[in-house]
Amino acid sequence: ETGVTQSPTHLIKTRGQQVTLRCSSQSGHNTVSWYQQALGQGPQFIFQYYREEENGRGNFPPRFSGLQFPNYSSELNVNALELDDSALYLCASSSSGGQSNEKLFFGSGTQLSVL
Amino acid sequence: GNSVTQMEGPVTLSEEAFLTINCTYTATGYPSLFWYVQYPGEGLQLLLKATKADDKGSNKGFEATYRKETTSFHLEKGSVQVSDSAVYFCALRGAGSARQLTFGSGTQLTVLP
């Protein structure tokens, strides 16, 4: 049990729709990052937020956006859903803003299916 | 850019067998290296890490040594158990301004009784 909770656990959407995924960080953590894990693949970094500001972004288009709130919980928003967006979306929290040796605590993920 | 190449699976072993999962990486500078494990229906859990050359990370009987000369971080365990069945991911995090973990594609391990 990592203390990182994600909701919902499963979601089905159709192409072109918009989706919001939510993450509650572990207590005391001020940094949250999001990853996309396609079936049979390793997770791919989407972006990271530190104290409500985005401070790192992977190779994902602008229709992937996020927010971090004052309580350090976070949202991932995806607009104009495409079939290839079907994946497990993982949230991870940490307490040190992205230092190279820090430990990340992952949630169990949201499984998104786009039909 | 950074990349991680991981031994492809699936790997099937009998209980008490020796396990090796190979991992090599490409990165500039001196990254930190990690092994994460993912049990069915769960998120990733950190298994072990090493932050500089020749460091050995260890946890729950698993070990991996940071080899800069061969850019490798192979995972080993002397005697696997059925409960070790999971997907194992090798990952690195670059030094400096790099924020993200770069993961390998994962290796599915099944241990049979």
mmCIF file of N, CA, C and O in Angstrom, chain B residues 6-69:
data_model
loop_
_atom_site.group_PDB
_atom_site.id
_atom_site.type_symbol
_atom_site.label_atom_id
_atom_site.label_comp_id
_atom_site.label_asym_id
_atom_site.label_seq_id
_atom_site.Cartn_x
_atom_site.Cartn_y
_atom_site.Cartn_z
ATOM 1 N N GLN B 6 15.865 -4.097 -22.145
ATOM 2 C CA GLN B 6 15.640 -5.138 -21.154
ATOM 3 C C GLN B 6 15.441 -6.475 -21.843
ATOM 4 O O GLN B 6 14.875 -6.533 -22.949
ATOM 5 N N MET B 7 15.925 -7.517 -21.186
ATOM 6 C CA MET B 7 15.752 -8.872 -21.682
ATOM 7 C C MET B 7 14.282 -9.161 -21.909
ATOM 8 O O MET B 7 13.439 -8.901 -21.044
ATOM 9 N N GLU B 8 13.963 -9.670 -23.083
ATOM 10 C CA GLU B 8 12.575 -9.941 -23.386
ATOM 11 C C GLU B 8 12.103 -11.204 -22.687
ATOM 12 O O GLU B 8 12.859 -12.136 -22.482
ATOM 13 N N GLY B 9 10.840 -11.225 -22.348
ATOM 14 C CA GLY B 9 10.285 -12.413 -21.727
ATOM 15 C C GLY B 9 9.364 -13.131 -22.682
ATOM 16 O O GLY B 9 9.465 -12.936 -23.881
ATOM 17 N N PRO B 10 8.439 -13.884 -22.144
ATOM 18 C CA PRO B 10 8.349 -14.190 -20.725
ATOM 19 C C PRO B 10 9.410 -15.192 -20.283
ATOM 20 O O PRO B 10 9.941 -15.938 -21.091
ATOM 21 N N VAL B 11 9.684 -15.159 -18.977
ATOM 22 C CA VAL B 11 10.620 -16.091 -18.362
ATOM 23 C C VAL B 11 9.837 -16.992 -17.422
ATOM 24 O O VAL B 11 9.071 -16.504 -16.584
ATOM 25 N N THR B 12 10.023 -18.291 -17.573
ATOM 26 C CA THR B 12 9.351 -19.270 -16.720
ATOM 27 C C THR B 12 10.409 -20.108 -16.016
ATOM 28 O O THR B 12 11.285 -20.674 -16.683
ATOM 29 N N LEU B 13 10.341 -20.139 -14.689
ATOM 30 C CA LEU B 13 11.310 -20.886 -13.895
ATOM 31 C C LEU B 13 10.588 -21.758 -12.884
ATOM 32 O O LEU B 13 9.442 -21.479 -12.502
ATOM 33 N N SER B 14 11.286 -22.780 -12.440
ATOM 34 C CA SER B 14 10.785 -23.586 -11.324
ATOM 35 C C SER B 14 11.206 -22.946 -10.010
ATOM 36 O O SER B 14 12.223 -22.231 -9.945
ATOM 37 N N GLU B 15 10.421 -23.194 -8.992
ATOM 38 C CA GLU B 15 10.749 -22.654 -7.664
ATOM 39 C C GLU B 15 12.160 -23.078 -7.276
ATOM 40 O O GLU B 15 12.600 -24.190 -7.561
ATOM 41 N N GLU B 16 12.881 -22.144 -6.650
ATOM 42 C CA GLU B 16 14.264 -22.310 -6.176
ATOM 43 C C GLU B 16 15.303 -22.209 -7.292
ATOM 44 O O GLU B 16 16.498 -22.350 -7.019
ATOM 45 N N ALA B 17 14.885 -21.931 -8.501
ATOM 46 C CA ALA B 17 15.858 -21.735 -9.592
ATOM 47 C C ALA B 17 16.520 -20.368 -9.453
ATOM 48 O O ALA B 17 16.035 -19.482 -8.750
ATOM 49 N N PHE B 18 17.644 -20.209 -10.176
ATOM 50 C CA PHE B 18 18.380 -18.947 -10.200
ATOM 51 C C PHE B 18 17.799 -18.045 -11.294
ATOM 52 O O PHE B 18 17.498 -18.500 -12.393
ATOM 53 N N LEU B 19 17.664 -16.766 -10.954
ATOM 54 C CA LEU B 19 17.080 -15.808 -11.884
ATOM 55 C C LEU B 19 18.103 -14.762 -12.294
ATOM 56 O O LEU B 19 18.817 -14.194 -11.449
ATOM 57 N N THR B 20 18.170 -14.491 -13.591
ATOM 58 C CA THR B 20 18.871 -13.322 -14.118
ATOM 59 C C THR B 20 17.975 -12.646 -15.142
ATOM 60 O O THR B 20 17.472 -13.324 -16.050
ATOM 61 N N ILE B 21 17.775 -11.352 -15.004
ATOM 62 C CA ILE B 21 17.092 -10.557 -16.017
ATOM 63 C C ILE B 21 18.073 -9.461 -16.428
ATOM 64 O O ILE B 21 18.482 -8.639 -15.614
ATOM 65 N N ASN B 22 18.436 -9.481 -17.707
ATOM 66 C CA ASN B 22 19.437 -8.530 -18.189
ATOM 67 C C ASN B 22 18.845 -7.156 -18.474
ATOM 68 O O ASN B 22 17.713 -7.039 -18.960
ATOM 69 N N CYS B 23 19.640 -6.139 -18.179
ATOM 70 C CA CYS B 23 19.248 -4.755 -18.440
ATOM 71 C C CYS B 23 20.488 -3.965 -18.819
ATOM 72 O O CYS B 23 21.488 -3.996 -18.095
ATOM 73 N N THR B 24 20.433 -3.276 -19.945
ATOM 74 C CA THR B 24 21.494 -2.344 -20.328
ATOM 75 C C THR B 24 20.875 -0.990 -20.605
ATOM 76 O O THR B 24 19.681 -0.887 -20.891
ATOM 77 N N TYR B 25 21.677 0.049 -20.517
ATOM 78 C CA TYR B 25 21.128 1.388 -20.651
ATOM 79 C C TYR B 25 22.038 2.271 -21.491
ATOM 80 O O TYR B 25 23.223 1.995 -21.677
ATOM 81 N N THR B 26 21.443 3.340 -21.983
ATOM 82 C CA THR B 26 22.170 4.410 -22.658
ATOM 83 C C THR B 26 21.772 5.716 -22.003
ATOM 84 O O THR B 26 20.577 6.016 -21.875
ATOM 85 N N ALA B 27 22.747 6.457 -21.526
ATOM 86 C CA ALA B 27 22.454 7.735 -20.872
ATOM 87 C C ALA B 27 23.723 8.579 -20.853
ATOM 88 O O ALA B 27 24.829 8.049 -20.881
ATOM 89 N N THR B 28 23.545 9.875 -20.768
ATOM 90 C CA THR B 28 24.680 10.760 -20.571
ATOM 91 C C THR B 28 24.896 10.942 -19.074
ATOM 92 O O THR B 28 23.954 10.880 -18.274
ATOM 93 N N GLY B 29 26.125 11.150 -18.700
ATOM 94 C CA GLY B 29 26.434 11.386 -17.300
ATOM 95 C C GLY B 29 26.277 10.136 -16.449
ATOM 96 O O GLY B 29 26.519 9.022 -16.910
ATOM 97 N N TYR B 30 25.816 10.350 -15.230
ATOM 98 C CA TYR B 30 25.734 9.276 -14.257
ATOM 99 C C TYR B 30 24.300 9.148 -13.743
ATOM 100 O O TYR B 30 23.943 9.750 -12.734
ATOM 101 N N PRO B 31 23.490 8.356 -14.445
ATOM 102 C CA PRO B 31 22.093 8.226 -14.019
ATOM 103 C C PRO B 31 21.972 7.386 -12.761
ATOM 104 O O PRO B 31 22.906 6.668 -12.384
ATOM 105 N N SER B 32 20.823 7.469 -12.116
ATOM 106 C CA SER B 32 20.445 6.519 -11.079
ATOM 107 C C SER B 32 19.679 5.385 -11.747
ATOM 108 O O SER B 32 18.933 5.611 -12.698
ATOM 109 N N LEU B 33 19.864 4.168 -11.246
ATOM 110 C CA LEU B 33 19.263 2.989 -11.862
ATOM 111 C C LEU B 33 18.332 2.301 -10.872
ATOM 112 O O LEU B 33 18.604 2.265 -9.665
ATOM 113 N N PHE B 34 17.255 1.752 -11.409
ATOM 114 C CA PHE B 34 16.194 1.188 -10.568
ATOM 115 C C PHE B 34 15.675 -0.116 -11.173
ATOM 116 O O PHE B 34 15.706 -0.310 -12.386
ATOM 117 N N TRP B 35 15.166 -0.973 -10.308
ATOM 118 C CA TRP B 35 14.297 -2.072 -10.701
ATOM 119 C C TRP B 35 12.973 -1.888 -9.983
ATOM 120 O O TRP B 35 12.938 -1.723 -8.750
ATOM 121 N N TYR B 36 11.893 -1.909 -10.788
ATOM 122 C CA TYR B 36 10.540 -1.854 -10.253
ATOM 123 C C TYR B 36 9.851 -3.179 -10.552
ATOM 124 O O TYR B 36 10.145 -3.846 -11.547
ATOM 125 N N VAL B 37 8.892 -3.554 -9.699
ATOM 126 C CA VAL B 37 8.120 -4.774 -9.891
ATOM 127 C C VAL B 37 6.634 -4.410 -9.913
ATOM 128 O O VAL B 37 6.188 -3.517 -9.187
ATOM 129 N N GLN B 38 5.914 -5.087 -10.787
ATOM 130 C CA GLN B 38 4.468 -4.852 -10.922
ATOM 131 C C GLN B 38 3.739 -6.175 -10.791
ATOM 132 O O GLN B 38 3.832 -7.038 -11.668
ATOM 133 N N TYR B 39 3.000 -6.330 -9.689
ATOM 134 C CA TYR B 39 2.186 -7.515 -9.481
ATOM 135 C C TYR B 39 0.847 -7.314 -10.190
ATOM 136 O O TYR B 39 0.413 -6.191 -10.411
ATOM 137 N N PRO B 40 0.166 -8.383 -10.549
ATOM 138 C CA PRO B 40 -1.094 -8.273 -11.295
ATOM 139 C C PRO B 40 -2.089 -7.347 -10.620
ATOM 140 O O PRO B 40 -2.348 -7.453 -9.425
ATOM 141 N N GLY B 41 -2.609 -6.391 -11.392
ATOM 142 C CA GLY B 41 -3.631 -5.485 -10.886
ATOM 143 C C GLY B 41 -3.116 -4.394 -9.976
ATOM 144 O O GLY B 41 -3.912 -3.666 -9.375
ATOM 145 N N GLU B 42 -1.802 -4.277 -9.865
ATOM 146 C CA GLU B 42 -1.234 -3.265 -8.967
ATOM 147 C C GLU B 42 -0.330 -2.307 -9.719
ATOM 148 O O GLU B 42 0.055 -2.533 -10.858
ATOM 149 N N GLY B 43 0.005 -1.211 -9.042
ATOM 150 C CA GLY B 43 0.966 -0.265 -9.595
ATOM 151 C C GLY B 43 2.384 -0.765 -9.402
ATOM 152 O O GLY B 43 2.622 -1.852 -8.891
ATOM 153 N N LEU B 44 3.328 0.050 -9.826
ATOM 154 C CA LEU B 44 4.735 -0.305 -9.720
ATOM 155 C C LEU B 44 5.241 -0.106 -8.296
ATOM 156 O O LEU B 44 4.882 0.868 -7.633
ATOM 157 N N GLN B 45 6.108 -1.009 -7.871
ATOM 158 C CA GLN B 45 6.756 -0.871 -6.569
ATOM 159 C C GLN B 45 8.267 -0.890 -6.773
ATOM 160 O O GLN B 45 8.772 -1.715 -7.531
ATOM 161 N N LEU B 46 8.951 0.011 -6.088
ATOM 162 C CA LEU B 46 10.404 0.009 -6.174
ATOM 163 C C LEU B 46 10.951 -1.251 -5.522
ATOM 164 O O LEU B 46 10.645 -1.560 -4.364
ATOM 165 N N LEU B 47 11.777 -1.981 -6.253
ATOM 166 C CA LEU B 47 12.399 -3.190 -5.714
ATOM 167 C C LEU B 47 13.791 -2.873 -5.160
ATOM 168 O O LEU B 47 14.125 -3.243 -4.042
ATOM 169 N N LEU B 48 14.602 -2.172 -5.951
ATOM 170 C CA LEU B 48 15.929 -1.784 -5.495
ATOM 171 C C LEU B 48 16.463 -0.676 -6.393
ATOM 172 O O LEU B 48 15.934 -0.439 -7.475
ATOM 173 N N LYS B 49 17.523 -0.023 -5.914
ATOM 174 C CA LYS B 49 18.108 1.046 -6.709
ATOM 175 C C LYS B 49 19.600 1.137 -6.448
ATOM 176 O O LYS B 49 20.106 0.625 -5.438
ATOM 177 N N ALA B 50 20.309 1.817 -7.359
ATOM 178 C CA ALA B 50 21.730 2.114 -7.194
ATOM 179 C C ALA B 50 21.990 3.472 -7.824
ATOM 180 O O ALA B 50 21.461 3.772 -8.901
ATOM 181 N N THR B 51 22.746 4.303 -7.161
ATOM 182 C CA THR B 51 22.892 5.679 -7.600
ATOM 183 C C THR B 51 24.273 6.016 -8.158
ATOM 184 O O THR B 51 24.456 7.099 -8.715
ATOM 185 N N LYS B 52 25.247 5.126 -8.022
ATOM 186 C CA LYS B 52 26.548 5.407 -8.612
ATOM 187 C C LYS B 52 27.242 4.105 -8.988
ATOM 188 O O LYS B 52 26.863 3.020 -8.527
ATOM 189 N N ALA B 53 28.255 4.231 -9.818
ATOM 190 C CA ALA B 53 28.969 3.068 -10.344
ATOM 191 C C ALA B 53 29.469 2.167 -9.222
ATOM 192 O O ALA B 53 29.953 2.641 -8.196
ATOM 193 N N ASP B 54 29.309 0.867 -9.438
ATOM 194 C CA ASP B 54 29.724 -0.210 -8.536
ATOM 195 C C ASP B 54 28.844 -0.363 -7.305
ATOM 196 O O ASP B 54 29.076 -1.262 -6.495
ATOM 197 N N ASP B 55 27.831 0.502 -7.165
ATOM 198 C CA ASP B 55 26.850 0.312 -6.094
ATOM 199 C C ASP B 55 26.091 -0.979 -6.348
ATOM 200 O O ASP B 55 25.773 -1.308 -7.490
ATOM 201 N N LYS B 56 25.745 -1.684 -5.278
ATOM 202 C CA LYS B 56 24.870 -2.855 -5.384
ATOM 203 C C LYS B 56 23.588 -2.545 -4.637
ATOM 204 O O LYS B 56 23.622 -2.237 -3.443
ATOM 205 N N GLY B 57 22.471 -2.630 -5.362
ATOM 206 C CA GLY B 57 21.167 -2.523 -4.718
ATOM 207 C C GLY B 57 20.677 -3.913 -4.367
ATOM 208 O O GLY B 57 20.923 -4.875 -5.098
ATOM 209 N N SER B 58 19.979 -4.039 -3.225
ATOM 210 C CA SER B 58 19.476 -5.348 -2.835
ATOM 211 C C SER B 58 18.206 -5.186 -2.019
ATOM 212 O O SER B 58 18.031 -4.207 -1.287
ATOM 213 N N ASN B 59 17.321 -6.181 -2.162
ATOM 214 C CA ASN B 59 16.061 -6.170 -1.428
ATOM 215 C C ASN B 59 15.372 -7.506 -1.659
ATOM 216 O O ASN B 59 15.317 -7.999 -2.793
ATOM 217 N N LYS B 60 14.853 -8.109 -0.614
ATOM 218 C CA LYS B 60 14.060 -9.345 -0.683
ATOM 219 C C LYS B 60 14.798 -10.457 -1.429
ATOM 220 O O LYS B 60 14.174 -11.271 -2.121
ATOM 221 N N GLY B 61 16.109 -10.505 -1.325
ATOM 222 C CA GLY B 61 16.897 -11.537 -1.978
ATOM 223 C C GLY B 61 17.312 -11.197 -3.399
ATOM 224 O O GLY B 61 18.107 -11.911 -4.010
ATOM 225 N N PHE B 62 16.780 -10.106 -3.951
ATOM 226 C CA PHE B 62 17.165 -9.645 -5.282
ATOM 227 C C PHE B 62 18.384 -8.723 -5.162
ATOM 228 O O PHE B 62 18.514 -7.973 -4.199
ATOM 229 N N GLU B 63 19.251 -8.778 -6.187
ATOM 230 C CA GLU B 63 20.424 -7.907 -6.223
ATOM 231 C C GLU B 63 20.644 -7.403 -7.645
ATOM 232 O O GLU B 63 20.299 -8.086 -8.612
ATOM 233 N N ALA B 64 21.252 -6.226 -7.749
ATOM 234 C CA ALA B 64 21.695 -5.715 -9.045
ATOM 235 C C ALA B 64 22.862 -4.778 -8.797
ATOM 236 O O ALA B 64 22.835 -3.985 -7.844
ATOM 237 N N THR B 65 23.887 -4.860 -9.648
ATOM 238 C CA THR B 65 25.085 -4.039 -9.490
ATOM 239 C C THR B 65 25.203 -3.075 -10.657
ATOM 240 O O THR B 65 25.080 -3.467 -11.820
ATOM 241 N N TYR B 66 25.434 -1.817 -10.365
ATOM 242 C CA TYR B 66 25.573 -0.729 -11.342
ATOM 243 C C TYR B 66 26.956 -0.863 -11.983
ATOM 244 O O TYR B 66 27.978 -0.584 -11.366
ATOM 245 N N ARG B 67 26.984 -1.287 -13.242
ATOM 246 C CA ARG B 67 28.239 -1.487 -13.961
ATOM 247 C C ARG B 67 28.360 -0.422 -15.047
ATOM 248 O O ARG B 67 27.722 -0.525 -16.102
ATOM 249 N N LYS B 68 29.165 0.587 -14.787
ATOM 250 C CA LYS B 68 29.273 1.673 -15.766
ATOM 251 C C LYS B 68 30.070 1.230 -16.992
ATOM 252 O O LYS B 68 29.786 1.641 -18.112
ATOM 253 N N GLU B 69 31.044 0.352 -16.788
ATOM 254 C CA GLU B 69 31.899 -0.047 -17.911
ATOM 255 C C GLU B 69 31.120 -0.832 -18.965
ATOM 256 O O GLU B 69 31.441 -0.772 -20.153
#
